[in-house]
PDB file of C-alpha atoms in Angstrom:
ATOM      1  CA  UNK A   2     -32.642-202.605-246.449  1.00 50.00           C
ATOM      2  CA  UNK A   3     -34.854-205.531-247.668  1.00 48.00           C
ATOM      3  CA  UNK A   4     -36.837-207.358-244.293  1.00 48.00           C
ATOM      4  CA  UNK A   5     -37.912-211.084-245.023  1.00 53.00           C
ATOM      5  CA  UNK A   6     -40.850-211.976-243.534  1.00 58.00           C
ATOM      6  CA  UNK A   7     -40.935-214.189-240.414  1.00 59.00           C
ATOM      7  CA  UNK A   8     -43.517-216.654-240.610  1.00 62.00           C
ATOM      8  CA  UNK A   9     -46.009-217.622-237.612  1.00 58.00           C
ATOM      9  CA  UNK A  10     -44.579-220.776-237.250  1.00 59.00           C
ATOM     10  CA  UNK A  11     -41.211-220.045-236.851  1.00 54.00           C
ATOM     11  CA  UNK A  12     -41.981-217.203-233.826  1.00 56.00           C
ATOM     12  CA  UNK A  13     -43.752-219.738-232.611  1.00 55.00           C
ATOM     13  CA  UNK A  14     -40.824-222.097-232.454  1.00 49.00           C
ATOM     14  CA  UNK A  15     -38.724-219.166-231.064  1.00 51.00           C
ATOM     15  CA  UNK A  16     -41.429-218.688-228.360  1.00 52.00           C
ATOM     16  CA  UNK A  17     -40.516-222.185-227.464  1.00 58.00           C
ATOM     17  CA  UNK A  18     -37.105-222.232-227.166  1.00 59.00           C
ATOM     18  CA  UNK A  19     -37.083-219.374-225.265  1.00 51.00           C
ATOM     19  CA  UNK A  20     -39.838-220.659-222.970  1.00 50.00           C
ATOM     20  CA  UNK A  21     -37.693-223.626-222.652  1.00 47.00           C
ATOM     21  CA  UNK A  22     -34.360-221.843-221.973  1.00 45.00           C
ATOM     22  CA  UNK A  23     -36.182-220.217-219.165  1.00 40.00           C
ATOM     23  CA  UNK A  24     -37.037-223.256-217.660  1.00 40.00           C
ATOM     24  CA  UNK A  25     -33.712-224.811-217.728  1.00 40.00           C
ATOM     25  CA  UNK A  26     -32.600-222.122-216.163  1.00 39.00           C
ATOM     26  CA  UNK A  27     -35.378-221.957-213.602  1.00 37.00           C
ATOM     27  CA  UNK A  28     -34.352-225.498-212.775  1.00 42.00           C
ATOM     28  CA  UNK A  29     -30.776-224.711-213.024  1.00 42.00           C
ATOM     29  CA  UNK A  30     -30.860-222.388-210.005  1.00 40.00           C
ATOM     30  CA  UNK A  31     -33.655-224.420-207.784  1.00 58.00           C
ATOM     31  CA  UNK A  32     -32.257-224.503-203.671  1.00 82.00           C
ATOM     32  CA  UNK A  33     -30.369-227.666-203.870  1.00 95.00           C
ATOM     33  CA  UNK A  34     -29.687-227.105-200.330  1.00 97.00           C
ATOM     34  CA  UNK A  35     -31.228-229.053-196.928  1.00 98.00           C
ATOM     35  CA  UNK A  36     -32.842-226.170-195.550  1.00 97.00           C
ATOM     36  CA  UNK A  37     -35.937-227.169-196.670  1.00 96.00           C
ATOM     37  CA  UNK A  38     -36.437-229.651-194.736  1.00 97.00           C
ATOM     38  CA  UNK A  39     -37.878-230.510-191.383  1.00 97.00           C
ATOM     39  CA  UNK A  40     -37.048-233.356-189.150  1.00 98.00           C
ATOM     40  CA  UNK A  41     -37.933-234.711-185.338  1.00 98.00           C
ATOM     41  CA  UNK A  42     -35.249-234.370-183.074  1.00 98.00           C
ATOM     42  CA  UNK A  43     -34.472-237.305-180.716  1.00 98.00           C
ATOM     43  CA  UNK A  44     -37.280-236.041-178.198  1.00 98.00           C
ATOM     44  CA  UNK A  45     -39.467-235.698-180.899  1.00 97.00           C
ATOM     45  CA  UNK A  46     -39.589-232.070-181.375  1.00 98.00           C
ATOM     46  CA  UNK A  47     -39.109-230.226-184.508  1.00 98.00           C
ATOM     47  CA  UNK A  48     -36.256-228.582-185.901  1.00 98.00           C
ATOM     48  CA  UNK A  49     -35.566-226.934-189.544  1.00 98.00           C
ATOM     49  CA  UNK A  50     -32.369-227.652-190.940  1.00 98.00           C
ATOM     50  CA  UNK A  51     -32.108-223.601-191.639  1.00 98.00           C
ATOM     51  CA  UNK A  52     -31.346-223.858-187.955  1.00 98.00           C
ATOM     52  CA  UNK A  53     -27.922-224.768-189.692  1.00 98.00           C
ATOM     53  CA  UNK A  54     -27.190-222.274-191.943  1.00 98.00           C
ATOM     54  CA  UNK A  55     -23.787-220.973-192.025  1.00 98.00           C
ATOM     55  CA  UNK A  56     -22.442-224.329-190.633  1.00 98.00           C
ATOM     56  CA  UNK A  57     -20.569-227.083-192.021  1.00 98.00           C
ATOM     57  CA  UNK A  58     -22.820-230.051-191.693  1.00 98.00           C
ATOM     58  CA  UNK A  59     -22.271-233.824-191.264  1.00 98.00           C
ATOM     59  CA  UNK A  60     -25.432-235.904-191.530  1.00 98.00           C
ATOM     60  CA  UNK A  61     -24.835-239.899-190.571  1.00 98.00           C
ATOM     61  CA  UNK A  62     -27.398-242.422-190.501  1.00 98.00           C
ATOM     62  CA  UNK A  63     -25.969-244.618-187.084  1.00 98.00           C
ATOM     63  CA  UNK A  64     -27.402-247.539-185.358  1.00 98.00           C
ATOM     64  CA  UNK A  65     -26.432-249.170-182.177  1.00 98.00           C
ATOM     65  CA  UNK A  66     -25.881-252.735-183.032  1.00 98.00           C
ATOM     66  CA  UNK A  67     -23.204-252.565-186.040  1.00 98.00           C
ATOM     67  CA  UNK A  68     -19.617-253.144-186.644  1.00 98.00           C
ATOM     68  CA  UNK A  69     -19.503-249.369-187.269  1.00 98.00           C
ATOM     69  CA  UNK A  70     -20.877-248.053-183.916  1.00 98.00           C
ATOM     70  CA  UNK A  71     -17.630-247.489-182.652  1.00 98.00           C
ATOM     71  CA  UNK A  72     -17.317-244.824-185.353  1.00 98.00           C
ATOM     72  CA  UNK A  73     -19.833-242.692-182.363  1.00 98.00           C
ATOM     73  CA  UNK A  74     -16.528-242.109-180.390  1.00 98.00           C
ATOM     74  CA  UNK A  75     -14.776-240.372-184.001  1.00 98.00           C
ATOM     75  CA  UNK A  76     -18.217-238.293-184.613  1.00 98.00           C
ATOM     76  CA  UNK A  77     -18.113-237.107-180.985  1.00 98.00           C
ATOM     77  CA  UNK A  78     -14.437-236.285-181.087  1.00 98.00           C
ATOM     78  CA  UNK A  79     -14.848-234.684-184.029  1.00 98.00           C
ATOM     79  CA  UNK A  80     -18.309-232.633-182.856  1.00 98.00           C
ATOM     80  CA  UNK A  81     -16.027-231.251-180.146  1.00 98.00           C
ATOM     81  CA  UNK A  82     -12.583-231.004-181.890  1.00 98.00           C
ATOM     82  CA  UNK A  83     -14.164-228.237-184.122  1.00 98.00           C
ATOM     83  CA  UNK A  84     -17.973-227.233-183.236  1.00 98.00           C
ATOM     84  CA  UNK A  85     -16.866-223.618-182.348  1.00 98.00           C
ATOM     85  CA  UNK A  86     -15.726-223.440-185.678  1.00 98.00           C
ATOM     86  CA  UNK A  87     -18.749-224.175-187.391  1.00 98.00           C
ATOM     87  CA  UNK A  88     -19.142-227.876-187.655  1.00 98.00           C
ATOM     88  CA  UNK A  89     -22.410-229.909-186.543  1.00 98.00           C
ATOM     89  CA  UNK A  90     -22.610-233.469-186.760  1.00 98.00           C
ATOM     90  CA  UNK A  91     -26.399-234.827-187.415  1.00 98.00           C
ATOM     91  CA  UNK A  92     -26.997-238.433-186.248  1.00 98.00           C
ATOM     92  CA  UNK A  93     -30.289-240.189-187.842  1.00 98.00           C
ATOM     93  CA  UNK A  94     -31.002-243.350-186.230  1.00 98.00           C
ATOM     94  CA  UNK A  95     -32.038-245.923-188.959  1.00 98.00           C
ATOM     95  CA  UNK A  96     -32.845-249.846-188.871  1.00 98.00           C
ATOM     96  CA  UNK A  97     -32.584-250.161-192.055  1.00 98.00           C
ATOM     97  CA  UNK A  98     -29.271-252.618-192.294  1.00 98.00           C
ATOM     98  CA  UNK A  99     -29.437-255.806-191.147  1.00 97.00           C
ATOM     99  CA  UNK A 100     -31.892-254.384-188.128  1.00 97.00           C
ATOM    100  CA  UNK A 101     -28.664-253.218-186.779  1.00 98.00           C
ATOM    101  CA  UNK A 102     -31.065-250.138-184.566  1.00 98.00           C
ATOM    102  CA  UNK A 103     -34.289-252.031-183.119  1.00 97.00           C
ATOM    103  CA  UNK A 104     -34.331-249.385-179.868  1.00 96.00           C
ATOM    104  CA  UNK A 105     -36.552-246.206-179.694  1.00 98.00           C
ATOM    105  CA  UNK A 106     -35.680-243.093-180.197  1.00 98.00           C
ATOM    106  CA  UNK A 107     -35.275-242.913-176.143  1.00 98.00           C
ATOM    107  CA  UNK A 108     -33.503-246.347-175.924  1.00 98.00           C
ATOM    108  CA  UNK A 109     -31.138-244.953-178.497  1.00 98.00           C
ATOM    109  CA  UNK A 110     -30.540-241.375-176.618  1.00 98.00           C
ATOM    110  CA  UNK A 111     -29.724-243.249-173.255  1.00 98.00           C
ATOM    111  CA  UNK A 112     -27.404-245.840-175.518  1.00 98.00           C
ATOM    112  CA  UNK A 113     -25.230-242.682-177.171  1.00 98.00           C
ATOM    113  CA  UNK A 114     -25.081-241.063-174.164  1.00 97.00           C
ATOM    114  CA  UNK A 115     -23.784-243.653-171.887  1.00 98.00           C
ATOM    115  CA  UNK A 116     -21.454-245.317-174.151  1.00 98.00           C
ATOM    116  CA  UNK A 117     -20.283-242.590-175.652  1.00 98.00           C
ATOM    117  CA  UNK A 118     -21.050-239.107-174.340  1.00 98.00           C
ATOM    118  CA  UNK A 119     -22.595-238.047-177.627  1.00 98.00           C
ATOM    119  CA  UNK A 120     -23.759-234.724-177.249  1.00 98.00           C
ATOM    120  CA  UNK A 121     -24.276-233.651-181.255  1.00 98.00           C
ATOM    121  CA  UNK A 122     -27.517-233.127-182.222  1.00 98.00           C
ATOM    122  CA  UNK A 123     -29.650-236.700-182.870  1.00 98.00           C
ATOM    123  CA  UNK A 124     -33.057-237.551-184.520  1.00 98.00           C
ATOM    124  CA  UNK A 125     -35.833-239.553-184.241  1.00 98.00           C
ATOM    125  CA  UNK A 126     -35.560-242.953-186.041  1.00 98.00           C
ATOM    126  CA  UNK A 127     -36.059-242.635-189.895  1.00 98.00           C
ATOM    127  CA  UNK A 128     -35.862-244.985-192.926  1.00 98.00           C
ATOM    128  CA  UNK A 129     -32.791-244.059-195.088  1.00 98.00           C
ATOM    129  CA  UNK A 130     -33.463-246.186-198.330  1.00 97.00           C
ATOM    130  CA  UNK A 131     -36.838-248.228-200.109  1.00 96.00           C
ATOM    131  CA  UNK A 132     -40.187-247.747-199.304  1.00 95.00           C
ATOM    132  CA  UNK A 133     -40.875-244.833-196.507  1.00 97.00           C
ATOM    133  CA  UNK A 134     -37.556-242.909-197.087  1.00 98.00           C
ATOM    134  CA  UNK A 135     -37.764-239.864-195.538  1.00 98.00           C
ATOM    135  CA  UNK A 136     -37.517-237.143-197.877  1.00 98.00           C
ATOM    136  CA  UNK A 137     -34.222-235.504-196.650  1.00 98.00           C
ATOM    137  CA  UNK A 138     -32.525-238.902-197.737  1.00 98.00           C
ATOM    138  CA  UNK A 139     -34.325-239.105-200.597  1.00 98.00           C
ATOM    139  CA  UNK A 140     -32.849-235.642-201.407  1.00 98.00           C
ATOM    140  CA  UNK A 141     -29.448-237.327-200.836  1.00 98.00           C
ATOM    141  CA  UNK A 142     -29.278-240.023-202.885  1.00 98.00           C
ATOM    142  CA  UNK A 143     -30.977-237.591-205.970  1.00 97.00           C
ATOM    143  CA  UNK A 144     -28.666-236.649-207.894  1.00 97.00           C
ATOM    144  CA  UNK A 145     -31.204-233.745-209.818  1.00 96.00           C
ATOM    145  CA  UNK A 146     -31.928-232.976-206.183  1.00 96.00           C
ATOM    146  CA  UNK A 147     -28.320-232.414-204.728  1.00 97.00           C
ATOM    147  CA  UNK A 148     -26.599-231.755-208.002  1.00 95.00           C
ATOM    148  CA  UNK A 149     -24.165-233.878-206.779  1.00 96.00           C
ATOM    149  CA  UNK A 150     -24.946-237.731-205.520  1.00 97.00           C
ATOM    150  CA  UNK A 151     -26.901-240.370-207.378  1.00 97.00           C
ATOM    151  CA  UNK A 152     -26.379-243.632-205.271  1.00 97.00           C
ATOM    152  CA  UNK A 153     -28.537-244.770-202.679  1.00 98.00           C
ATOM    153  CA  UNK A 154     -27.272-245.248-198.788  1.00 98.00           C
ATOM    154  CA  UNK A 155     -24.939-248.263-199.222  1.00 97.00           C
ATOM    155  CA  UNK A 156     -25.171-249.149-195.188  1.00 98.00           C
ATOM    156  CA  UNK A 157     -24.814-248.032-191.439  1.00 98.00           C
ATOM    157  CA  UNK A 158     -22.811-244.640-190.669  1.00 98.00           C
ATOM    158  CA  UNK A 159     -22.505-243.098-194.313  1.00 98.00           C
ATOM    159  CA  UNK A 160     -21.778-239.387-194.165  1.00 98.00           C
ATOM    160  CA  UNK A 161     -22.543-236.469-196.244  1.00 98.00           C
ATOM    161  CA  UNK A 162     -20.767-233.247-195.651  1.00 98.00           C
ATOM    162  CA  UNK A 163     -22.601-230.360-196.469  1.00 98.00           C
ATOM    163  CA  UNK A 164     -21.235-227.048-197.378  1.00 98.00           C
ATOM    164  CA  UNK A 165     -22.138-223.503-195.372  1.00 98.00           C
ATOM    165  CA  UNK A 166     -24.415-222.812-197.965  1.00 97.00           C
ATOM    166  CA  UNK A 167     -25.975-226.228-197.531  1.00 98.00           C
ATOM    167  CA  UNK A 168     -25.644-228.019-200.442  1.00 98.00           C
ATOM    168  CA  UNK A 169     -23.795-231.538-200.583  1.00 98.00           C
ATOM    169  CA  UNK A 170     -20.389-231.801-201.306  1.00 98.00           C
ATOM    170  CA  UNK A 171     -19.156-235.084-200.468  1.00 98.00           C
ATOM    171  CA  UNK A 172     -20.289-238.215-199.706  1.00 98.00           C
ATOM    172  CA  UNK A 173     -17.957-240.340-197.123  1.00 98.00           C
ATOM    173  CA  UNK A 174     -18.086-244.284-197.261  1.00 97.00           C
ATOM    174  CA  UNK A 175     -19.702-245.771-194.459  1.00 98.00           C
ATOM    175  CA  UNK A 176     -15.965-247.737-193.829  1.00 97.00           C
ATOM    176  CA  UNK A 177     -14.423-244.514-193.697  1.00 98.00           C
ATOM    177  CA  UNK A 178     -14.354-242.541-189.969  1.00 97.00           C
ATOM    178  CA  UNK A 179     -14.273-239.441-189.713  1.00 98.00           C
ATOM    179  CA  UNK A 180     -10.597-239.169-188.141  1.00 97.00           C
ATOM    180  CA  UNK A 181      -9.120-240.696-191.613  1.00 97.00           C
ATOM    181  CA  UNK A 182      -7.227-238.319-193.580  1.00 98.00           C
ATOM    182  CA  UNK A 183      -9.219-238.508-196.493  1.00 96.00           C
ATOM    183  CA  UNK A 184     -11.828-237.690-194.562  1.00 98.00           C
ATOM    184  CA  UNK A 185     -10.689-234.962-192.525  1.00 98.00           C
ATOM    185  CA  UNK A 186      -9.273-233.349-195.572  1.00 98.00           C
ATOM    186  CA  UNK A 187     -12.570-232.845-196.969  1.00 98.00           C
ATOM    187  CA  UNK A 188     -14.343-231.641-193.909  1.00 98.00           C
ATOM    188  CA  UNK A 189     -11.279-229.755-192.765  1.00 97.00           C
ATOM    189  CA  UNK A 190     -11.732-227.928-196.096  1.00 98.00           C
ATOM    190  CA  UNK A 191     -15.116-227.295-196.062  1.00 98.00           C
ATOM    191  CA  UNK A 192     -14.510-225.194-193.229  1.00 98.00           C
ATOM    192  CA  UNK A 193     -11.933-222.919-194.699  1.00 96.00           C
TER     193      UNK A 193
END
């Protein structure tokens, strides 16, 4: 049996590709999930998203003053339709669309509650898209983030559905409730 030598330079250039294989891979299987993050509930406390593990999750920037706000009384049947089996709806508060939500956070807890019994979990105000997006948005609308979503928030009361393991599997149009059928498909089938 006859052995050729290997040269230095090409074990180097296998040390590379291996190094960089690793890496991929490394980047491959990083926690493209929201429990990461941290966010202020409506009363300002904090709360971990790992709070939701397990659940199906439906995170909606809302405001008060837009032609969608009537989609509340479709998030709130839907919150109660099938919370016991493993659905939260988020609502983040955001002013980013034609300053559609100009209240604070308690002007905008009062306003849900009133109008229409909202009882899902809410959030402080945040900024959804530009300058000062808060990081679980930016995660969003990254696709190397989420593996799955590239496009920034288009307007008031887009929705992304979240899987039990927490990563994103869907993105619903801000047009779209929640009680269409396209809709419900998806987030009826995320809880099988």
């Amino acid at each position: 049996m006859v052995m050729k030598k290997i040269s230095l330079s090409a074990i180097f250039l296998l040390a590379i590709i291996a190094a960089f294989t690793t890496t991929l891979k490394a980047q491959k299987n990083m926690d493209q999930t929201i429990y990461p993050f941290t966010v202020q509930d409506i009363d300002g406390h904090e709360v971990s998203l790992s709070a939701y593990k397990g659940k199906v999750v439906l995170i909606v920037n809302v405001a008060s003053e837009c032609g969608y706000t009537p989609q509340y009384e479709s998030l709130q049947a839907l919150y109660a339709k099938y919370q016991d089996q493993g659905l939260v709806v988020l609502g983040f508060p955001a002013n980013d669309f034609g300053a559609q939500e100009p209240g604070t956070n308690a002007e905008i807890k009062d306003f849900c509650s009133a109008r229409f019994g909202i009882n899902f979990p809410m959030f402080s105000k945040i900024t959804v898209k530009g300058e000062g997006q808060h990081p679980l948005y930016h995660f969003l609308t990254t696709e190397s983030l989420n593996g799955l979503n590239g496009e920034q928030v288009k307007w008031n009361f887009q929705k992304f559905l979240i899987s039990k393991e927490g990563k994103l599997l869907s993105v619903i149009k801000h047009s779209t409730a929640v009680s269409d059928d396209a809709a419900m498909d998806l987030i009826e089938a995320a809880l099988k």
